[in-house]
Amino acid sequence: MNNSMRTQLKAVNLTKEYPMGSHTVHALQTINLNIDEGTFVSIVGTSGSGKSTLLHLLGGLDKPTSGDVYLGNIRLTDTTDKELSKIRREHIGFVFQKFCLIQELNVMENILLPVLLSNKTPDYNYVHTLCDLLGLTERTSHLPYELSGGQQQRVAIARALSNDPQIILCDEPTGNLDKKTRNEVIDLLKQIHKEFRKTILIVTHDPDIAESTERIIHMEDGYLYETP
Amino acid sequence: MNHLKLLCKLSFQYWKHHKKRFYTLMLSLVSGVTALYCAALLIRSEKQAVLDRELWLLGDYDLIIYGTDESTYSKIKEDPEILDSGVYYELGDVQSENGTRSHAAMFPDAHSEAIYHMTCMRGRYPESDLEIALDIRAAKAMGIPPYPDQTLSLTLYSNDGSILSENEYTVTGIFQATNENVVGGYLRYPTQIGIETENMPELPDIFFYRSQNSIFQSTTVTTFLQTDSSDINALKDKLIRLTNGKIQAAQTDIPSGRRYAYSYILGIQDTIQQTYGDNSLSSILHALDNGDVIKDFYSGVLMPIFTFLVSVIVILSIIGITKDIAGDKLENYAILRSLGLTKKHLALYILCDFTTVAFLCMIIGLIVGFLLHILMITILNHTYDLKLQYGFLCSQYVHAVTVPPLFSTVFTIILCVEISLLILLLGFIRETPIQMFNNPLKHRKPSHGAVKLPKGWKSLLVSKINLHNFSILIITMIVMSAAVFGYTYFHALADRNNSEAEYEKQTYGLEHWDYIAEKTDQAYMYTFNIENHHDYGICMDKYLELQNQPFIQSSFGEIANRSTRITVPRDSVDHAWLEAFDEYNLRAYEHADRLDDYETALSDAENAMIHEIGYDDDELIYSMPTVGLFDHDLDMLNSYIVAGGIHIPELQSGYEVLLAMSESDWNTFSEFFHVGDSLALSDIILTADEEQLDFGNFLPASVADPVYKQMITTPEGDEVELTSFAFGKRFDIPVTIGGILVLDEPAVRQYMVFPDHNDHGINIFCSCQAFTAWGLPDHNLTKLCIQSDPSYPLEQMDIYWYQMLSDSEGISTHSTTEIILQMNQGTQKIMAVYYSMLVLLMVIAIIAITIHLYTDIRIRSIQFSILRASGMSIQQIAYLILQQNVFYPVIGILVSMAPVELCQSFFQYIREHVDQGTWYQPFGPTPWYYDVPFRYNLFQYHLPMIMTITFIIYLLIILAITLAQIHYLSKQSIIAEIEASNF
């Protein structure tokens, strides 16, 4: 993997189908999409419109039924699990709606996990900067269940950023949060985008959040519509 | 629809939609039931085999009447006290081609054969005209290998001694009615008849097929009767009266028979008479009714331990599965509770739900266990010829002393299920409905550790994500300890049971050789060390034939000549010589000072004899047996030389001999013998007629004239005629002492040194060729020992051995095959129980561990999905899992040493008490420690090897399960797991 490559996400004729009983659910229908480096993009749509599925395919967490996903010039749909794991820990950061923290690890350990899995020596200056930015400095030794939802989501964001990936994929990061915390998280993501120039894709059904991003992509019944 | 139906539907729907969970629970329960049921049936099979062996030794009858007739038998068996009876016809004598005579009999039906109960050790009883079954010793005496399929030409004689027919028969079975180690040679020697009785019955050592009685036309029968009568003597008298004296007391014997066999199997043979006044069958039945029986080691100790271990494994696996299932159902339980179901009703519902499934599994498990038992017995009997019977077909006596398979299995499994469910219920039943919604079974709050900056993902995740499962650890320790401890303990048990056979091996010198043949039938005239029958023994050609056989690993042959002696003139020796050689003096009545006329007469008689043979009155004659050895054996003795040397050419020519003695004898005799000295050696040469005399049953006056005859007065004042006879002539053998050997090594002495001179005395070692060079008639080997290639089949070797020696006369042969087969069978039977139980334990343990590891990985699959979403590769996950799973066999094998060490200490404790006599009880039941092999060292049974094998097998099993875990995780969709999670 060439670390100096220009990160750009591209979906080409991407489809995803799920069998459901005797029927087939067409979650994504021939999606073509380009995400430029450093952009803040939101994907909006109703429940079941396919927005999360798209995000998962773009992040290499799931395999498409057909079509391709490119990260720079790497075709994700062709890579082995080992290569995909490496891409996930070095080039993509994920933030999930349910936070998905490892309960046995404390805040600092959760944040450092992607760095350690890459067998790199953590850049503690960078990690402390992240903790300061996300307001976690006082909580680094806490276990996830000792934190509030907002705090847990901030840990998840810090973890997503810890290995300094070019792309952050957020799957409804505010879905489990109250309005005040939601605003705090969104402000943080904006700040990260501004300070670290990361490419951020955020899946949401909240129009307010979508409005605050640079580009809005609409999903409906597996099809993609983009607001000009 | 009432609420019960609704709850039933709820359960049914769950199992219907969670078939994998159902099958997992079923697998766990079915394996537990199968293991317990199968093991309990196997114990019954083993015990039945023990009973069968006792009945084989003693007969399945209580009273035997020899030499009666058919009409008497018909009358006897009608007696109400006779429960059952059998009979064999005493056909007459048969003679083989080599002149061996045997007493023949035949069973009129299979029922009689079963009651006589002398099961063939090889093959079966005859089933057609020209088939016979033969006693093992009779087969050897007739010069055929004691194996089925041999053919034998027999001359048949009637009971009055006339020749009836000559036929060739095929041996279909070998039984063992005789044994050299028992009184009278017969295993079922008629104890109450006595050897002095004229009517001493001849026990059959050959059985013909029933049709052959058309040749013998015999109506003489021996009948054996079963009775529960408490006074068999009274019954015997009654039968004598009933038949109007047609049977006599002298023909009737009351053997130990059934009474001993049954009381032995019940463990009460020592106490039955004390407790019930006699040891009749009725007393034994009373003891049975009263439960005064003692369970054997397997049922009293092993089975409870096995049941406990299986129960622990089953409980742990049920807890694992039901926790998983209850985790799924907890939301339903919470809803039911929130809708008003009480804790008690919910608990009852859960208990009924799982218990119903458990009963279903139990039925399946019992069927599987039953079929597995049949398969196991078939395989064991086919592979090892263990003669085990099915555990469900055993007698009431075996029932009484063994664990009831069905009841114990059902009881244990239901108990396991209920204990598991109670433990499960305690985990959540006290929770409120809302707490139940939060699934208290799945919440494991991690604890804080010291805050340290992690060094790498391996140290971080291995220290924080603990995949260890306590249940798996317990199961691992149980299985590995059972494997290691069981192996050593059962081997010690087998050794203890085989100690008698081991002793038998040592008695015949078979601990160094597989086969030994010795010339034993030569006549030996004790008074002057004269031997004849030099045509007996093993022909030298046989030895040379053996050398060319590829399956012979080593061999040893010797020609021992007892009758050689040395002579010295009386006036050439001093007092020290006389004292040193005194006990080897062949002149029994040679005295320096004659005390009285009686002793003078005895001395004169002896002098007359030795004069006639060729010795002088003033010669001292000392016994000094000669042992002829082959060159390579003489060469081997070089390391024992203390003076001179071993010069093969001189030994072959007979010019030189070697003197062999013990260290202590060498200290005594060293001053009298020097290398290079000539030795006045001589032997007695017999005429051809004298060679054939039977000195054992000898009346010299019938074959020779006395050389001395005189009327004398004994010290008691009796007037008797004193006669002396002389046989043979002196034959001088001029030899020189070539070397002197000091032999103290028991292993060498045991087979090289002349038997009478084993402990002390001087032996002359020479070359086998020397006897011919000297002109002596000792051409045949008197001893032949061989060791066969261990890879060569024992039975084939046995057949070869007996066939090779079939025309050698006057020898007795000892083969390790029978002892080894007997020992192997004993060991195999014991080890079969161990391996069978271990396999059953292993199977349920593997199932339980697989279930636990699968459940663990399934519960943690969300965590692994998060790790994989964070960039952890499958290889990294594999490392994480493997590193922690390897921990189980490592801990398990270390712990497995503990029971061996503990048991060995316990053995030491028993030994101390027994040796000091503090536990000595002169009367009463057999002490419990008689069942324990406390004399044996468990550490000597390949402990490192069995630990290594156990570790490797277990490690491979764990690796296989780990691979399955990793495969499972690699197939899981990361995102599906995360979305399904309920954080």
GROMACS .gro file of C-alpha atoms in nm, chain B residues 704-967:
model
  264
  932ALA     CA    1   2.028 -10.853   3.763
  933ASP     CA    2   2.206 -11.065   4.021
  934PRO     CA    3   2.325 -10.893   4.336
  935VAL     CA    4   2.693 -10.822   4.382
  936TYR     CA    5   2.646 -10.841   4.756
  937LYS     CA    6   2.399 -11.040   4.960
  938GLN     CA    7   2.407 -11.080   5.338
  939MET     CA    8   2.165 -11.116   5.627
  940ILE     CA    9   2.220 -10.831   5.874
  941THR     CA   10   2.069 -10.702   6.196
  942THR     CA   11   1.945 -10.346   6.185
  943PRO     CA   12   1.994 -10.111   6.483
  944GLU     CA   13   1.625 -10.176   6.560
  945GLY     CA   14   1.706 -10.547   6.592
  946ASP     CA   15   1.538 -10.664   6.270
  947GLU     CA   16   1.699 -10.933   6.060
  948VAL     CA   17   1.698 -10.821   5.698
  949GLU     CA   18   1.867 -10.923   5.378
  950LEU     CA   19   2.103 -10.661   5.246
  951THR     CA   20   2.164 -10.671   4.872
  952SER     CA   21   2.364 -10.451   4.644
  953PHE     CA   22   2.345 -10.429   4.264
  954ALA     CA   23   2.585 -10.274   4.020
  955PHE     CA   24   2.492 -10.116   3.685
  956GLY     CA   25   2.737  -9.992   3.425
  957LYS     CA   26   3.112  -9.974   3.406
  958ARG     CA   27   3.358  -9.705   3.493
  959PHE     CA   28   3.478  -9.500   3.197
  960ASP     CA   29   3.780  -9.276   3.258
  961ILE     CA   30   3.801  -8.941   3.088
  962PRO     CA   31   4.146  -8.787   3.108
  963VAL     CA   32   4.112  -8.408   3.101
  964THR     CA   33   4.309  -8.102   3.198
  965ILE     CA   34   4.178  -7.790   3.370
  966GLY     CA   35   4.191  -7.520   3.100
  967GLY     CA   36   4.032  -7.241   3.298
  968ILE     CA   37   3.835  -7.154   3.607
  969LEU     CA   38   3.518  -6.945   3.602
  970VAL     CA   39   3.353  -6.765   3.888
  971LEU     CA   40   2.982  -6.739   3.810
  972ASP     CA   41   2.766  -6.549   4.051
  973GLU     CA   42   2.524  -6.387   3.811
  974PRO     CA   43   2.188  -6.553   3.882
  975ALA     CA   44   2.065  -6.505   3.526
  976VAL     CA   45   2.364  -6.701   3.390
  977ARG     CA   46   2.370  -6.960   3.664
  978GLN     CA   47   2.000  -7.027   3.626
  979TYR     CA   48   2.029  -7.178   3.284
  980MET     CA   49   2.396  -7.277   3.249
  981VAL     CA   50   2.475  -7.438   3.579
  982PHE     CA   51   2.358  -7.789   3.650
  983PRO     CA   52   2.023  -7.773   3.834
  984ASP     CA   53   2.137  -7.962   4.145
  985HIS     CA   54   2.447  -7.746   4.161
  986ASN     CA   55   2.265  -7.418   4.110
  987ASP     CA   56   2.331  -7.275   4.451
  988HIS     CA   57   2.673  -7.417   4.513
  989GLY     CA   58   2.920  -7.679   4.398
  990ILE     CA   59   3.156  -7.721   4.107
  991ASN     CA   60   3.035  -7.770   3.752
  992ILE     CA   61   3.252  -7.885   3.470
  993PHE     CA   62   3.192  -7.685   3.154
  994CYS     CA   63   3.299  -7.845   2.833
  995SER     CA   64   3.217  -7.830   2.464
  996CYS     CA   65   2.911  -8.021   2.341
  997GLN     CA   66   3.147  -8.197   2.102
  998ALA     CA   67   3.364  -8.317   2.392
  999PHE     CA   68   3.117  -8.593   2.489
 1000THR     CA   69   3.155  -8.753   2.147
 1001ALA     CA   70   3.534  -8.703   2.163
 1002TRP     CA   71   3.540  -8.878   2.500
 1003GLY     CA   72   3.319  -9.158   2.370
 1004LEU     CA   73   3.024  -9.091   2.596
 1005PRO     CA   74   2.665  -9.148   2.479
 1006ASP     CA   75   2.551  -8.790   2.560
 1007HIS     CA   76   2.463  -8.674   2.208
 1008ASN     CA   77   2.118  -8.524   2.260
 1009LEU     CA   78   2.058  -8.186   2.418
 1010THR     CA   79   1.915  -8.201   2.766
 1011LYS     CA   80   1.802  -7.838   2.756
 1012LEU     CA   81   1.695  -7.610   2.476
 1013CYS     CA   82   1.588  -7.249   2.527
 1014ILE     CA   83   1.481  -7.010   2.254
 1015GLN     CA   84   1.376  -6.653   2.226
 1016SER     CA   85   1.166  -6.573   1.923
 1017ASP     CA   86   1.143  -6.253   1.724
 1018PRO     CA   87   0.880  -6.042   1.906
 1019SER     CA   88   0.730  -5.941   1.573
 1020TYR     CA   89   0.664  -6.305   1.482
 1021PRO     CA   90   0.308  -6.412   1.573
 1022LEU     CA   91   0.313  -6.586   1.909
 1023GLU     CA   92   0.064  -6.855   1.814
 1024GLN     CA   93   0.251  -6.949   1.496
 1025MET     CA   94   0.572  -6.970   1.695
 1026ASP     CA   95   0.395  -7.193   1.946
 1027ILE     CA   96   0.273  -7.428   1.677
 1028TYR     CA   97   0.622  -7.445   1.524
 1029TRP     CA   98   0.777  -7.521   1.865
 1030TYR     CA   99   0.548  -7.811   1.947
 1031GLN     CA  100   0.570  -7.952   1.596
 1032MET     CA  101   0.950  -7.934   1.602
 1033LEU     CA  102   0.967  -8.127   1.931
 1034SER     CA  103   0.686  -8.370   1.856
 1035ASP     CA  104   0.925  -8.666   1.806
 1036SER     CA  105   1.160  -8.578   2.094
 1037GLU     CA  106   1.113  -8.823   2.379
 1038GLY     CA  107   1.141  -8.781   2.751
 1039ILE     CA  108   1.119  -8.407   2.754
 1040SER     CA  109   0.889  -8.154   2.912
 1041THR     CA  110   0.831  -7.825   2.740
 1042HIS     CA  111   0.740  -7.488   2.874
 1043SER     CA  112   0.608  -7.215   2.654
 1044THR     CA  113   0.557  -6.856   2.747
 1045THR     CA  114   0.278  -6.836   2.493
 1046GLU     CA  115   0.014  -6.971   2.725
 1047ILE     CA  116   0.138  -6.761   3.014
 1048ILE     CA  117   0.179  -6.454   2.795
 1049LEU     CA  118  -0.160  -6.507   2.633
 1050GLN     CA  119  -0.313  -6.555   2.977
 1051MET     CA  120  -0.135  -6.245   3.110
 1052ASN     CA  121  -0.213  -6.046   2.797
 1053GLN     CA  122  -0.575  -6.145   2.819
 1054GLY     CA  123  -0.586  -6.035   3.183
 1055THR     CA  124  -0.414  -5.708   3.099
 1056GLN     CA  125  -0.624  -5.659   2.789
 1057LYS     CA  126  -0.945  -5.716   2.981
 1058ILE     CA  127  -0.849  -5.460   3.243
 1059MET     CA  128  -0.710  -5.214   2.990
 1060ALA     CA  129  -1.016  -5.264   2.770
 1061VAL     CA  130  -1.230  -5.138   3.057
 1062TYR     CA  131  -0.993  -4.842   3.103
 1063TYR     CA  132  -0.967  -4.750   2.737
 1064SER     CA  133  -1.342  -4.792   2.682
 1065MET     CA  134  -1.424  -4.567   2.975
 1066LEU     CA  135  -1.155  -4.318   2.872
 1067VAL     CA  136  -1.288  -4.305   2.518
 1068LEU     CA  137  -1.641  -4.248   2.649
 1069LEU     CA  138  -1.510  -3.977   2.881
 1070MET     CA  139  -1.308  -3.822   2.599
 1071VAL     CA  140  -1.604  -3.818   2.364
 1072ILE     CA  141  -1.832  -3.639   2.607
 1073ALA     CA  142  -1.547  -3.408   2.707
 1074ILE     CA  143  -1.478  -3.317   2.344
 1075ILE     CA  144  -1.847  -3.256   2.289
 1076ALA     CA  145  -1.866  -3.044   2.606
 1077ILE     CA  146  -1.552  -2.847   2.519
 1078THR     CA  147  -1.667  -2.793   2.161
 1079ILE     CA  148  -1.999  -2.668   2.288
 1080HIS     CA  149  -1.830  -2.433   2.534
 1081LEU     CA  150  -1.579  -2.301   2.283
 1082TYR     CA  151  -1.849  -2.260   2.020
 1083THR     CA  152  -2.080  -2.084   2.264
 1084ASP     CA  153  -1.796  -1.861   2.384
 1085ILE     CA  154  -1.695  -1.763   2.037
 1086ARG     CA  155  -2.057  -1.707   1.934
 1087ILE     CA  156  -2.118  -1.480   2.232
 1088ARG     CA  157  -1.796  -1.296   2.161
 1089SER     CA  158  -1.842  -1.278   1.786
 1090ILE     CA  159  -1.965  -0.916   1.821
 1091GLN     CA  160  -1.647  -0.826   2.004
 1092PHE     CA  161  -1.441  -0.993   1.734
 1093SER     CA  162  -1.642  -0.812   1.466
 1094ILE     CA  163  -1.557  -0.480   1.631
 1095LEU     CA  164  -1.192  -0.582   1.641
 1096ARG     CA  165  -1.208  -0.681   1.276
 1097ALA     CA  166  -1.381  -0.351   1.191
 1098SER     CA  167  -1.092  -0.181   1.371
 1099GLY     CA  168  -0.853  -0.356   1.137
 1100MET     CA  169  -0.767  -0.679   1.316
 1101SER     CA  170  -0.700  -0.955   1.064
 1102ILE     CA  171  -0.822  -1.313   1.097
 1103GLN     CA  172  -0.460  -1.421   1.149
 1104GLN     CA  173  -0.431  -1.185   1.446
 1105ILE     CA  174  -0.758  -1.317   1.588
 1106ALA     CA  175  -0.635  -1.674   1.536
 1107TYR     CA  176  -0.322  -1.593   1.733
 1108LEU     CA  177  -0.528  -1.441   2.014
 1109ILE     CA  178  -0.757  -1.746   2.039
 1110LEU     CA  179  -0.489  -2.009   1.993
 1111GLN     CA  180  -0.259  -1.859   2.251
 1112GLN     CA  181  -0.533  -1.877   2.511
 1113ASN     CA  182  -0.667  -2.220   2.409
 1114VAL     CA  183  -0.323  -2.382   2.436
 1115PHE     CA  184  -0.336  -2.292   2.802
 1116TYR     CA  185  -0.588  -2.573   2.868
 1117PRO     CA  186  -0.373  -2.876   2.780
 1118VAL     CA  187  -0.068  -2.718   2.945
 1119ILE     CA  188  -0.250  -2.675   3.276
 1120GLY     CA  189  -0.429  -3.008   3.230
 1121ILE     CA  190  -0.110  -3.210   3.188
 1122LEU     CA  191   0.054  -3.046   3.487
 1123VAL     CA  192  -0.249  -3.119   3.704
 1124SER     CA  193  -0.264  -3.479   3.574
 1125MET     CA  194   0.047  -3.562   3.776
 1126ALA     CA  195  -0.132  -3.484   4.100
 1127PRO     CA  196  -0.361  -3.790   4.124
 1128VAL     CA  197  -0.070  -4.020   4.038
 1129GLU     CA  198   0.141  -3.866   4.313
 1130LEU     CA  199  -0.147  -3.870   4.563
 1131CYS     CA  200  -0.234  -4.231   4.487
 1132GLN     CA  201   0.129  -4.337   4.514
 1133SER     CA  202   0.151  -4.174   4.857
 1134PHE     CA  203  -0.168  -4.356   4.952
 1135PHE     CA  204  -0.014  -4.686   4.837
 1136GLN     CA  205   0.289  -4.610   5.053
 1137TYR     CA  206   0.058  -4.551   5.349
 1138ILE     CA  207  -0.119  -4.885   5.293
 1139ARG     CA  208   0.213  -5.065   5.247
 1140GLU     CA  209   0.345  -4.931   5.574
 1141HIS     CA  210   0.036  -5.047   5.765
 1142VAL     CA  211   0.026  -5.388   5.599
 1143ASP     CA  212   0.400  -5.450   5.641
 1144GLN     CA  213   0.392  -5.343   6.004
 1145GLY     CA  214   0.091  -5.566   6.062
 1146THR     CA  215  -0.120  -5.287   6.212
 1147TRP     CA  216  -0.408  -5.367   5.978
 1148TYR     CA  217  -0.385  -5.741   6.023
 1149GLN     CA  218  -0.720  -5.914   6.071
 1150PRO     CA  219  -0.708  -6.291   6.108
 1151PHE     CA  220  -1.081  -6.335   6.041
 1152GLY     CA  221  -1.361  -6.154   5.872
 1153PRO     CA  222  -1.420  -6.024   5.524
 1154THR     CA  223  -1.137  -5.964   5.280
 1155PRO     CA  224  -0.987  -5.625   5.358
 1156TRP     CA  225  -1.068  -5.351   5.108
 1157TYR     CA  226  -0.704  -5.287   5.027
 1158TYR     CA  227  -0.675  -5.632   4.871
 1159ASP     CA  228  -0.846  -5.474   4.571
 1160VAL     CA  229  -0.578  -5.205   4.549
 1161PRO     CA  230  -0.243  -5.270   4.374
 1162PHE     CA  231  -0.057  -5.098   4.658
 1163ARG     CA  232   0.262  -5.298   4.606
 1164TYR     CA  233   0.317  -5.140   4.266
 1165ASN     CA  234   0.485  -4.816   4.172
 1166LEU     CA  235   0.258  -4.610   3.949
 1167PHE     CA  236   0.553  -4.405   3.827
 1168GLN     CA  237   0.707  -4.704   3.653
 1169TYR     CA  238   0.428  -4.736   3.399
 1170HIS     CA  239   0.562  -4.520   3.114
 1171LEU     CA  240   0.446  -4.203   3.289
 1172PRO     CA  241   0.642  -3.956   3.069
 1173MET     CA  242   0.523  -4.139   2.757
 1174ILE     CA  243   0.156  -4.142   2.854
 1175MET     CA  244   0.175  -3.777   2.961
 1176THR     CA  245   0.332  -3.683   2.628
 1177ILE     CA  246   0.077  -3.880   2.429
 1178THR     CA  247  -0.212  -3.740   2.632
 1179PHE     CA  248  -0.079  -3.387   2.587
 1180ILE     CA  249  -0.029  -3.426   2.213
 1181ILE     CA  250  -0.372  -3.582   2.157
 1182TYR     CA  251  -0.542  -3.319   2.366
 1183LEU     CA  252  -0.346  -3.041   2.199
 1184LEU     CA  253  -0.449  -3.171   1.857
 1185ILE     CA  254  -0.812  -3.180   1.968
 1186ILE     CA  255  -0.788  -2.824   2.099
 1187LEU     CA  256  -0.617  -2.711   1.778
 1188ALA     CA  257  -0.891  -2.873   1.571
 1189ILE     CA  258  -1.161  -2.698   1.775
 1190THR     CA  259  -0.965  -2.370   1.755
 1191LEU     CA  260  -0.951  -2.401   1.377
 1192ALA     CA  261  -1.327  -2.450   1.377
 1193GLN     CA  262  -1.365  -2.138   1.593
 1194ILE     CA  263  -1.149  -1.934   1.357
 1195HIS     CA  264  -1.335  -2.072   1.056
   0.00000   0.00000   0.00000
